[in-house]
PDB file of C-alpha atoms and ligand atoms in Angstrom:
ATOM      1  CA  UNK C  28       2.489  60.051  -2.163  1.00 44.00           C
ATOM      2  CA  UNK C  29       5.407  58.471  -0.388  1.00 46.00           C
ATOM      3  CA  UNK C  30       3.560  57.019   2.546  1.00 47.00           C
ATOM      4  CA  UNK C  31       5.320  53.991   4.006  1.00 45.00           C
ATOM      5  CA  UNK C  32       2.010  52.710   5.388  1.00 46.00           C
ATOM      6  CA  UNK C  33       0.482  52.474   1.927  1.00 60.00           C
ATOM      7  CA  UNK C  34       3.667  51.284   0.201  1.00 83.00           C
ATOM      8  CA  UNK C  35       5.565  48.934   2.487  1.00 96.00           C
ATOM      9  CA  UNK C  36       9.119  47.936   1.649  1.00 98.00           C
ATOM     10  CA  UNK C  37       9.343  44.794  -0.481  1.00 98.00           C
ATOM     11  CA  UNK C  38      12.399  42.568  -0.265  1.00 98.00           C
ATOM     12  CA  UNK C  39      12.839  40.252  -3.255  1.00 99.00           C
ATOM     13  CA  UNK C  40      15.736  37.786  -3.124  1.00 99.00           C
ATOM     14  CA  UNK C  41      16.941  36.883  -6.608  1.00 99.00           C
ATOM     15  CA  UNK C  42      17.166  33.149  -7.229  1.00 98.00           C
ATOM     16  CA  UNK C  43      20.050  33.759  -9.642  1.00 98.00           C
ATOM     17  CA  UNK C  44      22.374  33.859  -6.634  1.00 98.00           C
ATOM     18  CA  UNK C  45      21.028  30.617  -5.129  1.00 98.00           C
ATOM     19  CA  UNK C  46      22.693  27.229  -5.325  1.00 98.00           C
ATOM     20  CA  UNK C  47      21.538  25.882  -8.707  1.00 98.00           C
ATOM     21  CA  UNK C  48      22.102  22.259  -7.667  1.00 98.00           C
ATOM     22  CA  UNK C  49      19.093  22.567  -5.347  1.00 98.00           C
ATOM     23  CA  UNK C  50      16.684  25.232  -6.491  1.00 98.00           C
ATOM     24  CA  UNK C  51      13.735  23.650  -4.687  1.00 98.00           C
ATOM     25  CA  UNK C  52      15.460  23.697  -1.312  1.00 98.00           C
ATOM     26  CA  UNK C  53      16.672  27.237  -1.975  1.00 98.00           C
ATOM     27  CA  UNK C  54      13.128  28.386  -2.746  1.00 98.00           C
ATOM     28  CA  UNK C  55      11.947  26.855   0.525  1.00 98.00           C
ATOM     29  CA  UNK C  56      14.826  28.599   2.310  1.00 98.00           C
ATOM     30  CA  UNK C  57      13.812  31.974   0.858  1.00 98.00           C
ATOM     31  CA  UNK C  58      10.214  31.230   1.817  1.00 98.00           C
ATOM     32  CA  UNK C  59      11.229  30.835   5.459  1.00 98.00           C
ATOM     33  CA  UNK C  60      12.930  34.250   5.564  1.00 98.00           C
ATOM     34  CA  UNK C  61       9.728  36.267   5.347  1.00 97.00           C
ATOM     35  CA  UNK C  62      10.809  37.819   2.025  1.00 98.00           C
ATOM     36  CA  UNK C  63       7.890  39.217   0.045  1.00 97.00           C
ATOM     37  CA  UNK C  64       8.735  38.283  -3.525  1.00 98.00           C
ATOM     38  CA  UNK C  65      10.997  35.741  -5.221  1.00 99.00           C
ATOM     39  CA  UNK C  66      12.758  37.389  -8.168  1.00 99.00           C
ATOM     40  CA  UNK C  67      13.284  35.066 -11.140  1.00 99.00           C
ATOM     41  CA  UNK C  68      15.753  36.230 -13.790  1.00 98.00           C
ATOM     42  CA  UNK C  69      15.056  34.947 -17.278  1.00 99.00           C
ATOM     43  CA  UNK C  70      17.930  35.448 -19.745  1.00 98.00           C
ATOM     44  CA  UNK C  71      17.746  34.375 -23.372  1.00 98.00           C
ATOM     45  CA  UNK C  72      21.310  34.738 -24.646  1.00 98.00           C
ATOM     46  CA  UNK C  73      20.202  37.522 -27.032  1.00 98.00           C
ATOM     47  CA  UNK C  74      18.947  40.464 -25.007  1.00 98.00           C
ATOM     48  CA  UNK C  75      21.732  39.709 -22.551  1.00 98.00           C
ATOM     49  CA  UNK C  76      24.855  37.587 -23.063  1.00 98.00           C
ATOM     50  CA  UNK C  77      23.799  34.869 -20.646  1.00 98.00           C
ATOM     51  CA  UNK C  78      21.172  32.128 -20.299  1.00 98.00           C
ATOM     52  CA  UNK C  79      19.437  31.225 -17.052  1.00 98.00           C
ATOM     53  CA  UNK C  80      16.285  29.109 -16.878  1.00 98.00           C
ATOM     54  CA  UNK C  81      12.786  28.972 -18.333  1.00 98.00           C
ATOM     55  CA  UNK C  82       9.106  28.380 -17.536  1.00 98.00           C
ATOM     56  CA  UNK C  83       9.615  24.705 -16.653  1.00 98.00           C
ATOM     57  CA  UNK C  84      11.773  25.686 -13.674  1.00 98.00           C
ATOM     58  CA  UNK C  85       9.273  28.325 -12.542  1.00 99.00           C
ATOM     59  CA  UNK C  86       6.469  25.761 -12.825  1.00 98.00           C
ATOM     60  CA  UNK C  87       8.418  23.242 -10.762  1.00 98.00           C
ATOM     61  CA  UNK C  88       9.068  25.795  -8.002  1.00 98.00           C
ATOM     62  CA  UNK C  89       5.546  27.254  -7.929  1.00 98.00           C
ATOM     63  CA  UNK C  90       3.954  24.699  -5.553  1.00 98.00           C
ATOM     64  CA  UNK C  91       6.709  25.262  -2.998  1.00 98.00           C
ATOM     65  CA  UNK C  92       5.745  28.798  -2.009  1.00 98.00           C
ATOM     66  CA  UNK C  93       2.982  31.372  -1.931  1.00 98.00           C
ATOM     67  CA  UNK C  94       5.510  34.217  -2.343  1.00 98.00           C
ATOM     68  CA  UNK C  95       4.867  36.559  -5.238  1.00 98.00           C
ATOM     69  CA  UNK C  96       6.845  35.250  -8.210  1.00 99.00           C
ATOM     70  CA  UNK C  97       8.425  38.285  -9.880  1.00 99.00           C
ATOM     71  CA  UNK C  98       9.649  37.245 -13.331  1.00 99.00           C
ATOM     72  CA  UNK C  99      12.259  39.503 -14.956  1.00 99.00           C
ATOM     73  CA  UNK C 100      12.348  38.894 -18.705  1.00 99.00           C
ATOM     74  CA  UNK C 101      15.735  39.888 -20.096  1.00 98.00           C
ATOM     75  CA  UNK C 102      14.637  38.548 -23.449  1.00 98.00           C
ATOM     76  CA  UNK C 103      14.522  39.938 -26.984  1.00 98.00           C
ATOM     77  CA  UNK C 104      11.141  38.330 -27.766  1.00 98.00           C
ATOM     78  CA  UNK C 105       9.107  38.257 -24.559  1.00 98.00           C
ATOM     79  CA  UNK C 106       5.859  38.063 -26.559  1.00 98.00           C
ATOM     80  CA  UNK C 107       6.401  34.317 -27.052  1.00 98.00           C
ATOM     81  CA  UNK C 108       7.146  33.835 -23.347  1.00 98.00           C
ATOM     82  CA  UNK C 109       4.382  35.739 -21.550  1.00 98.00           C
ATOM     83  CA  UNK C 110       1.773  33.017 -21.739  1.00 98.00           C
ATOM     84  CA  UNK C 111       4.151  30.187 -20.781  1.00 98.00           C
ATOM     85  CA  UNK C 112       5.350  32.135 -17.731  1.00 99.00           C
ATOM     86  CA  UNK C 113       1.794  33.128 -16.786  1.00 98.00           C
ATOM     87  CA  UNK C 114       0.801  29.441 -16.931  1.00 98.00           C
ATOM     88  CA  UNK C 115       3.921  28.471 -14.978  1.00 98.00           C
ATOM     89  CA  UNK C 116       2.814  30.656 -12.073  1.00 98.00           C
ATOM     90  CA  UNK C 117       4.322  34.129 -12.509  1.00 99.00           C
ATOM     91  CA  UNK C 118       2.461  36.817 -10.554  1.00 98.00           C
ATOM     92  CA  UNK C 119       4.318  39.745 -12.063  1.00 98.00           C
ATOM     93  CA  UNK C 120       6.218  40.080 -15.313  1.00 98.00           C
ATOM     94  CA  UNK C 121       8.887  42.682 -15.965  1.00 99.00           C
ATOM     95  CA  UNK C 122       9.754  43.577 -19.536  1.00 98.00           C
ATOM     96  CA  UNK C 123      12.426  46.012 -20.740  1.00 99.00           C
ATOM     97  CA  UNK C 124      11.681  49.461 -22.110  1.00 98.00           C
ATOM     98  CA  UNK C 125      14.622  48.985 -24.530  1.00 98.00           C
ATOM     99  CA  UNK C 126      12.276  46.818 -26.630  1.00 98.00           C
ATOM    100  CA  UNK C 127      10.825  50.040 -28.035  1.00 98.00           C
ATOM    101  CA  UNK C 128       7.707  49.552 -30.157  1.00 97.00           C
ATOM    102  CA  UNK C 129       7.072  46.134 -28.566  1.00 98.00           C
ATOM    103  CA  UNK C 130       6.469  47.691 -25.136  1.00 98.00           C
ATOM    104  CA  UNK C 131       2.878  48.907 -25.595  1.00 98.00           C
ATOM    105  CA  UNK C 132       1.531  45.582 -26.931  1.00 98.00           C
ATOM    106  CA  UNK C 133       3.502  43.634 -24.306  1.00 98.00           C
ATOM    107  CA  UNK C 134       1.990  45.698 -21.480  1.00 98.00           C
ATOM    108  CA  UNK C 135      -1.457  45.073 -22.907  1.00 98.00           C
ATOM    109  CA  UNK C 136      -0.774  41.330 -23.160  1.00 98.00           C
ATOM    110  CA  UNK C 137       0.513  41.033 -19.580  1.00 98.00           C
ATOM    111  CA  UNK C 138      -2.587  42.853 -18.340  1.00 98.00           C
ATOM    112  CA  UNK C 139      -4.844  40.598 -20.391  1.00 98.00           C
ATOM    113  CA  UNK C 140      -3.177  37.600 -18.736  1.00 98.00           C
ATOM    114  CA  UNK C 141      -4.192  39.083 -15.380  1.00 98.00           C
ATOM    115  CA  UNK C 142      -0.633  39.669 -14.171  1.00 98.00           C
ATOM    116  CA  UNK C 143       1.104  42.671 -12.642  1.00 98.00           C
ATOM    117  CA  UNK C 144       3.342  44.663 -14.971  1.00 98.00           C
ATOM    118  CA  UNK C 145       6.875  45.845 -14.321  1.00 98.00           C
ATOM    119  CA  UNK C 146       8.823  47.992 -16.765  1.00 99.00           C
ATOM    120  CA  UNK C 147      12.599  47.694 -16.501  1.00 99.00           C
ATOM    121  CA  UNK C 148      15.207  50.197 -17.677  1.00 98.00           C
ATOM    122  CA  UNK C 149      18.917  49.597 -18.226  1.00 98.00           C
ATOM    123  CA  UNK C 150      21.555  52.009 -16.885  1.00 98.00           C
ATOM    124  CA  UNK C 151      22.396  53.646 -20.254  1.00 98.00           C
ATOM    125  CA  UNK C 152      18.749  54.197 -21.280  1.00 98.00           C
ATOM    126  CA  UNK C 153      17.224  57.636 -20.792  1.00 98.00           C
ATOM    127  CA  UNK C 154      14.344  57.895 -18.330  1.00 98.00           C
ATOM    128  CA  UNK C 155      12.301  59.652 -21.012  1.00 98.00           C
ATOM    129  CA  UNK C 156      11.708  56.181 -22.533  1.00 98.00           C
ATOM    130  CA  UNK C 157       9.702  55.182 -19.441  1.00 98.00           C
ATOM    131  CA  UNK C 158       7.499  58.237 -19.224  1.00 98.00           C
ATOM    132  CA  UNK C 159       4.854  57.379 -21.852  1.00 98.00           C
ATOM    133  CA  UNK C 160       4.139  54.058 -20.103  1.00 98.00           C
ATOM    134  CA  UNK C 161       3.986  55.115 -16.459  1.00 98.00           C
ATOM    135  CA  UNK C 162       0.204  55.136 -16.200  1.00 98.00           C
ATOM    136  CA  UNK C 163       0.032  51.526 -17.374  1.00 98.00           C
ATOM    137  CA  UNK C 164       2.535  49.863 -15.061  1.00 98.00           C
ATOM    138  CA  UNK C 165       2.500  48.524 -11.518  1.00 98.00           C
ATOM    139  CA  UNK C 166       6.212  49.034 -11.016  1.00 98.00           C
ATOM    140  CA  UNK C 167       9.286  50.461 -12.650  1.00 98.00           C
ATOM    141  CA  UNK C 168      12.453  48.423 -12.291  1.00 98.00           C
ATOM    142  CA  UNK C 169      15.542  50.591 -12.302  1.00 98.00           C
ATOM    143  CA  UNK C 170      18.506  48.409 -13.239  1.00 98.00           C
ATOM    144  CA  UNK C 171      21.471  49.439 -11.131  1.00 98.00           C
ATOM    145  CA  UNK C 172      23.889  47.224 -13.081  1.00 98.00           C
ATOM    146  CA  UNK C 173      23.977  46.267 -16.749  1.00 98.00           C
ATOM    147  CA  UNK C 174      21.776  43.155 -16.847  1.00 98.00           C
ATOM    148  CA  UNK C 175      23.034  39.647 -17.533  1.00 98.00           C
ATOM    149  CA  UNK C 176      25.008  38.618 -14.489  1.00 98.00           C
ATOM    150  CA  UNK C 177      24.768  38.590 -10.720  1.00 98.00           C
ATOM    151  CA  UNK C 178      27.482  39.895  -8.455  1.00 98.00           C
ATOM    152  CA  UNK C 179      28.259  43.130 -10.299  1.00 98.00           C
ATOM    153  CA  UNK C 180      28.986  46.464  -8.691  1.00 98.00           C
ATOM    154  CA  UNK C 181      26.170  48.961  -8.121  1.00 98.00           C
ATOM    155  CA  UNK C 182      26.266  51.924 -10.531  1.00 98.00           C
ATOM    156  CA  UNK C 183      25.901  55.068  -8.411  1.00 98.00           C
ATOM    157  CA  UNK C 184      24.712  57.220 -11.311  1.00 97.00           C
ATOM    158  CA  UNK C 185      21.434  55.266 -11.274  1.00 98.00           C
ATOM    159  CA  UNK C 186      20.366  56.989  -8.042  1.00 98.00           C
ATOM    160  CA  UNK C 187      19.202  60.037  -9.989  1.00 98.00           C
ATOM    161  CA  UNK C 188      16.913  57.782 -12.045  1.00 98.00           C
ATOM    162  CA  UNK C 189      15.239  56.607  -8.842  1.00 98.00           C
ATOM    163  CA  UNK C 190      14.702  60.235  -7.830  1.00 98.00           C
ATOM    164  CA  UNK C 191      13.225  60.972 -11.244  1.00 98.00           C
ATOM    165  CA  UNK C 192      10.833  58.003 -11.031  1.00 98.00           C
ATOM    166  CA  UNK C 193       9.724  59.169  -7.571  1.00 98.00           C
ATOM    167  CA  UNK C 194       9.269  62.775  -8.713  1.00 98.00           C
ATOM    168  CA  UNK C 195       7.127  61.696 -11.682  1.00 98.00           C
ATOM    169  CA  UNK C 196       5.042  59.448  -9.428  1.00 98.00           C
ATOM    170  CA  UNK C 197       4.233  62.403  -7.189  1.00 97.00           C
ATOM    171  CA  UNK C 198       3.646  64.825 -10.059  1.00 98.00           C
ATOM    172  CA  UNK C 199       1.367  62.451 -11.939  1.00 98.00           C
ATOM    173  CA  UNK C 200      -0.410  61.122  -8.831  1.00 98.00           C
ATOM    174  CA  UNK C 201       0.475  57.512  -9.684  1.00 98.00           C
ATOM    175  CA  UNK C 202       1.114  54.568  -7.395  1.00 97.00           C
ATOM    176  CA  UNK C 203       3.694  52.400  -9.166  1.00 98.00           C
ATOM    177  CA  UNK C 204       6.416  50.769  -7.125  1.00 98.00           C
ATOM    178  CA  UNK C 205      10.034  51.740  -7.673  1.00 98.00           C
ATOM    179  CA  UNK C 206      12.205  48.627  -7.716  1.00 98.00           C
ATOM    180  CA  UNK C 207      15.987  48.444  -7.910  1.00 99.00           C
ATOM    181  CA  UNK C 208      17.958  45.476  -9.201  1.00 99.00           C
ATOM    182  CA  UNK C 209      21.700  44.865  -9.342  1.00 98.00           C
ATOM    183  CA  UNK C 210      24.429  45.296  -6.745  1.00 98.00           C
ATOM    184  CA  UNK C 211      21.894  45.769  -3.956  1.00 99.00           C
ATOM    185  CA  UNK C 212      23.630  45.159  -0.629  1.00 98.00           C
ATOM    186  CA  UNK C 213      22.805  46.706   2.767  1.00 98.00           C
ATOM    187  CA  UNK C 214      24.427  50.077   2.065  1.00 98.00           C
ATOM    188  CA  UNK C 215      23.212  50.441  -1.528  1.00 98.00           C
ATOM    189  CA  UNK C 216      19.689  49.414  -0.459  1.00 98.00           C
ATOM    190  CA  UNK C 217      19.720  52.284   2.037  1.00 98.00           C
ATOM    191  CA  UNK C 218      20.966  54.754  -0.599  1.00 98.00           C
ATOM    192  CA  UNK C 219      18.254  53.620  -3.018  1.00 98.00           C
ATOM    193  CA  UNK C 220      15.569  53.905  -0.320  1.00 98.00           C
ATOM    194  CA  UNK C 221      16.709  57.450   0.436  1.00 98.00           C
ATOM    195  CA  UNK C 222      16.367  58.244  -3.275  1.00 98.00           C
ATOM    196  CA  UNK C 223      12.805  56.866  -3.345  1.00 98.00           C
ATOM    197  CA  UNK C 224      13.017  53.120  -4.031  1.00 98.00           C
ATOM    198  CA  UNK C 225      10.590  50.843  -2.171  1.00 98.00           C
ATOM    199  CA  UNK C 226      11.319  47.426  -3.694  1.00 98.00           C
ATOM    200  CA  UNK C 227      14.731  45.813  -3.329  1.00 98.00           C
ATOM    201  CA  UNK C 228      15.854  42.945  -5.532  1.00 99.00           C
ATOM    202  CA  UNK C 229      19.013  41.375  -4.269  1.00 99.00           C
ATOM    203  CA  UNK C 230      20.944  38.265  -5.211  1.00 98.00           C
ATOM    204  CA  UNK C 231      24.509  38.281  -3.932  1.00 98.00           C
ATOM    205  CA  UNK C 232      23.752  40.937  -1.314  1.00 98.00           C
ATOM    206  CA  UNK C 233      21.441  38.510   0.492  1.00 98.00           C
ATOM    207  CA  UNK C 234      22.706  35.040  -0.448  1.00 98.00           C
ATOM    208  CA  UNK C 235      26.286  35.876   0.563  1.00 98.00           C
ATOM    209  CA  UNK C 236      25.068  35.788   4.158  1.00 98.00           C
ATOM    210  CA  UNK C 237      24.854  32.387   5.777  1.00 97.00           C
ATOM    211  CA  UNK C 238      21.791  33.501   7.728  1.00 98.00           C
ATOM    212  CA  UNK C 239      19.504  34.509   4.883  1.00 98.00           C
ATOM    213  CA  UNK C 240      16.589  35.276   7.179  1.00 98.00           C
ATOM    214  CA  UNK C 241      18.648  37.736   9.214  1.00 98.00           C
ATOM    215  CA  UNK C 242      19.961  39.338   5.998  1.00 98.00           C
ATOM    216  CA  UNK C 243      16.427  39.861   4.664  1.00 98.00           C
ATOM    217  CA  UNK C 244      15.347  41.375   7.994  1.00 98.00           C
ATOM    218  CA  UNK C 245      18.386  43.648   8.100  1.00 98.00           C
ATOM    219  CA  UNK C 246      17.907  44.895   4.537  1.00 98.00           C
ATOM    220  CA  UNK C 247      14.233  45.576   5.284  1.00 98.00           C
ATOM    221  CA  UNK C 248      15.091  47.499   8.457  1.00 98.00           C
ATOM    222  CA  UNK C 249      17.763  49.608   6.740  1.00 98.00           C
ATOM    223  CA  UNK C 250      15.470  50.381   3.802  1.00 98.00           C
ATOM    224  CA  UNK C 251      12.608  51.342   6.095  1.00 98.00           C
ATOM    225  CA  UNK C 252      14.858  53.595   8.140  1.00 97.00           C
ATOM    226  CA  UNK C 253      16.226  55.351   5.050  1.00 97.00           C
ATOM    227  CA  UNK C 254      12.896  55.572   3.198  1.00 95.00           C
ATOM    228  CA  UNK C 255      11.560  58.875   1.955  1.00 82.00           C
ATOM    229  CA  UNK C 256       8.787  59.804   4.376  1.00 76.00           C
TER     230      UNK C 256
HETATM  231  C1  DX5 W 315      20.953  40.949 -13.262  1.00 87.80           C
HETATM  232  C2  DX5 W 315      19.651  40.444 -12.709  1.00 87.80           C
HETATM  233  C3  DX5 W 315      19.550  40.597 -11.247  1.00 87.80           C
HETATM  234  C4  DX5 W 315      20.568  39.794 -10.482  1.00 87.80           C
HETATM  235  C5  DX5 W 315      21.077  40.670  -9.405  1.00 87.80           C
HETATM  236  O1  DX5 W 315      20.924  40.930 -14.630  1.00 87.80           O
HETATM  237  O2  DX5 W 315      18.550  41.123 -13.283  1.00 87.80           O
HETATM  238  O3  DX5 W 315      18.237  40.304 -10.757  1.00 87.80           O
HETATM  239  O4  DX5 W 315      20.065  38.622  -9.920  1.00 87.80           O
HETATM  240  O5  DX5 W 315      22.168  40.079  -8.835  1.00 87.80           O
HETATM  241  P1  DX5 W 315      23.037  40.800  -7.740  1.00 87.80           P
HETATM  242  O6  DX5 W 315      22.089  41.200  -6.637  1.00 87.80           O
HETATM  243  O7  DX5 W 315      24.021  39.760  -7.348  1.00 87.80           O
HETATM  244  O8  DX5 W 315      23.654  42.013  -8.393  1.00 87.80           O
HETATM  245 ZN1   ZN W 316      16.578  40.783 -12.251  1.00 87.80          ZN
END
């Protein structure tokens, strides 16, 4: 099923590209744009060579908005972080399929915490790693850059992974969302939508525009127009 009425486009600005001297004000600014989710990148300095912020920041921002908080755990040991982020106000938690044997128990734990589950996959990882978990997840998160930093260039080869995720969803009769993350600007959002993506995570591609609200609306319109019908 690729029915736009049952799976509306989601636009998720990534706070990583916001002004870190005023994360509260930036969250309120995103809230006013009509964006659906706020994407929160958590980096531990092990799984990726960068460190961002932790549950205390998410907890501080939580009262400022009713937007879905989409937490992306780029962390080697997410098991110790799931409960703190759930308590801090995460609505969804994305873990990486590269964690191998940890993935099954992590999915179970996120579900037991009552949160939505996203399963992320890095550009070099084969899609076959995702397949055993598809029935258990609410979304797949196709990384379209190597994770760790904002502002990188979209990797075109990832488009075929989006097509594969969409084909499996149809074949298996599942309803997971297909999210893309990394180098998502107006044109790459449209390409991803045409390949089957329905959820667009964008840091630089949105925050580089002075009028964030107009940028969110434009990305939504382009994605809807290009979407697989
Ligand atoms: C990258 C993060 C992304 C990041 C995207 O490791 O997972 O969510 O914020 O940034 P842009 O949109 O600037 O590529
Ligand atoms: Zn992310």
